[in-house]
């Protein structure tokens, strides 16, 4: 059996949580796209900032280009900390 890891997304204002399960870190970008689409439909608001722990999975050229194209600001917290 493969091990699944939860990937959580938390709205910093409302504290609403969205989550998906991933098998590999390479799935973070695709999961992020799905959650972004769902969250923006649900809240009727655009995501303005994406904060992560600075893990390598958030630094792909594809991910960086997408966030820049969408006008989403990036912030990084210390690794292995929840905030």
CSV table of C-alpha atoms in Angstrom, one decimal:
chain,number,residue,atom,x,y,z
A,1,UNK,CA,0.0,0.0,0.0
A,2,UNK,CA,1.2,3.5,-0.9
A,3,UNK,CA,1.5,6.1,1.8
A,4,UNK,CA,-0.6,9.3,1.3
A,5,UNK,CA,0.4,12.6,2.7
A,6,UNK,CA,-2.2,15.4,3.5
A,7,UNK,CA,-1.5,18.7,1.9
A,8,UNK,CA,-3.4,21.5,3.7
A,9,UNK,CA,-4.3,25.0,2.6
A,10,UNK,CA,-5.5,27.5,5.2
A,11,UNK,CA,-7.2,30.8,4.6
A,12,UNK,CA,-5.3,33.2,6.7
A,13,UNK,CA,-8.3,35.4,7.3
A,14,UNK,CA,-11.2,33.0,7.8
A,15,UNK,CA,-9.1,30.0,8.9
A,16,UNK,CA,-11.1,27.8,6.5
A,17,UNK,CA,-9.1,24.7,5.5
A,18,UNK,CA,-8.9,22.8,2.2
A,19,UNK,CA,-6.9,19.6,1.9
A,20,UNK,CA,-6.0,16.9,-0.6
A,21,UNK,CA,-3.9,13.8,-0.3
A,22,UNK,CA,-0.7,13.4,-2.3
A,23,UNK,CA,1.5,10.3,-2.8
A,24,UNK,CA,4.6,12.3,-4.0
A,25,UNK,CA,5.8,15.8,-3.5
A,26,UNK,CA,5.8,16.2,-7.3
A,27,UNK,CA,2.0,16.3,-7.0
A,28,UNK,CA,2.0,19.6,-4.9
A,29,UNK,CA,1.5,21.8,-8.0
A,30,UNK,CA,-1.4,19.9,-9.4
A,31,UNK,CA,-3.1,19.7,-6.0
A,32,UNK,CA,-2.5,23.5,-5.5
A,33,UNK,CA,-4.3,24.2,-8.8
A,34,UNK,CA,-7.3,22.1,-7.8
A,35,UNK,CA,-7.6,23.7,-4.4
A,36,UNK,CA,-7.1,27.2,-5.8
A,37,UNK,CA,-10.0,26.6,-8.2
A,38,UNK,CA,-12.3,25.2,-5.6
A,39,UNK,CA,-11.4,27.9,-3.0
A,40,UNK,CA,-12.0,30.8,-5.4
A,41,UNK,CA,-15.3,29.3,-6.5
A,42,UNK,CA,-16.4,28.7,-3.0
A,43,UNK,CA,-15.3,32.1,-1.6
A,44,UNK,CA,-15.8,34.2,-4.8
A,45,UNK,CA,-12.5,35.8,-4.1
A,46,UNK,CA,-9.1,35.5,-5.7
A,47,UNK,CA,-6.1,34.2,-3.8
A,48,UNK,CA,-3.6,37.0,-3.3
A,49,UNK,CA,-0.8,35.3,-1.4
A,50,UNK,CA,0.6,31.8,-1.1
A,51,UNK,CA,2.7,31.0,2.0
A,52,UNK,CA,4.7,27.8,2.3
A,53,UNK,CA,7.6,26.4,4.3
A,54,UNK,CA,10.0,26.9,1.4
A,55,UNK,CA,10.2,23.2,0.5
A,56,UNK,CA,11.7,22.4,-2.9
A,57,UNK,CA,8.3,21.3,-4.2
A,58,UNK,CA,7.2,25.0,-4.2
A,59,UNK,CA,10.2,26.2,-6.3
A,60,UNK,CA,9.6,24.6,-9.6
A,61,UNK,CA,9.8,26.9,-12.6
A,62,UNK,CA,6.2,25.8,-13.5
A,63,UNK,CA,4.9,26.7,-10.1
A,64,UNK,CA,6.8,30.0,-9.9
A,65,UNK,CA,5.6,31.0,-13.4
A,66,UNK,CA,2.0,30.2,-12.6
A,67,UNK,CA,1.9,32.2,-9.4
A,68,UNK,CA,3.5,35.2,-11.2
A,69,UNK,CA,1.1,35.0,-14.0
A,70,UNK,CA,-1.9,34.8,-11.6
A,71,UNK,CA,-0.5,37.8,-9.6
A,72,UNK,CA,-0.2,35.7,-6.4
A,73,UNK,CA,2.5,36.9,-4.0
A,74,UNK,CA,4.7,34.3,-2.4
A,75,UNK,CA,5.8,34.2,1.3
A,76,UNK,CA,7.9,31.6,3.0
A,77,UNK,CA,7.8,30.5,6.7
A,78,UNK,CA,10.5,28.6,8.5
A,79,UNK,CA,10.6,24.9,7.5
A,80,UNK,CA,8.9,22.4,9.8
A,81,UNK,CA,6.7,25.1,11.4
A,82,UNK,CA,3.0,25.3,11.1
A,83,UNK,CA,2.9,29.1,10.5
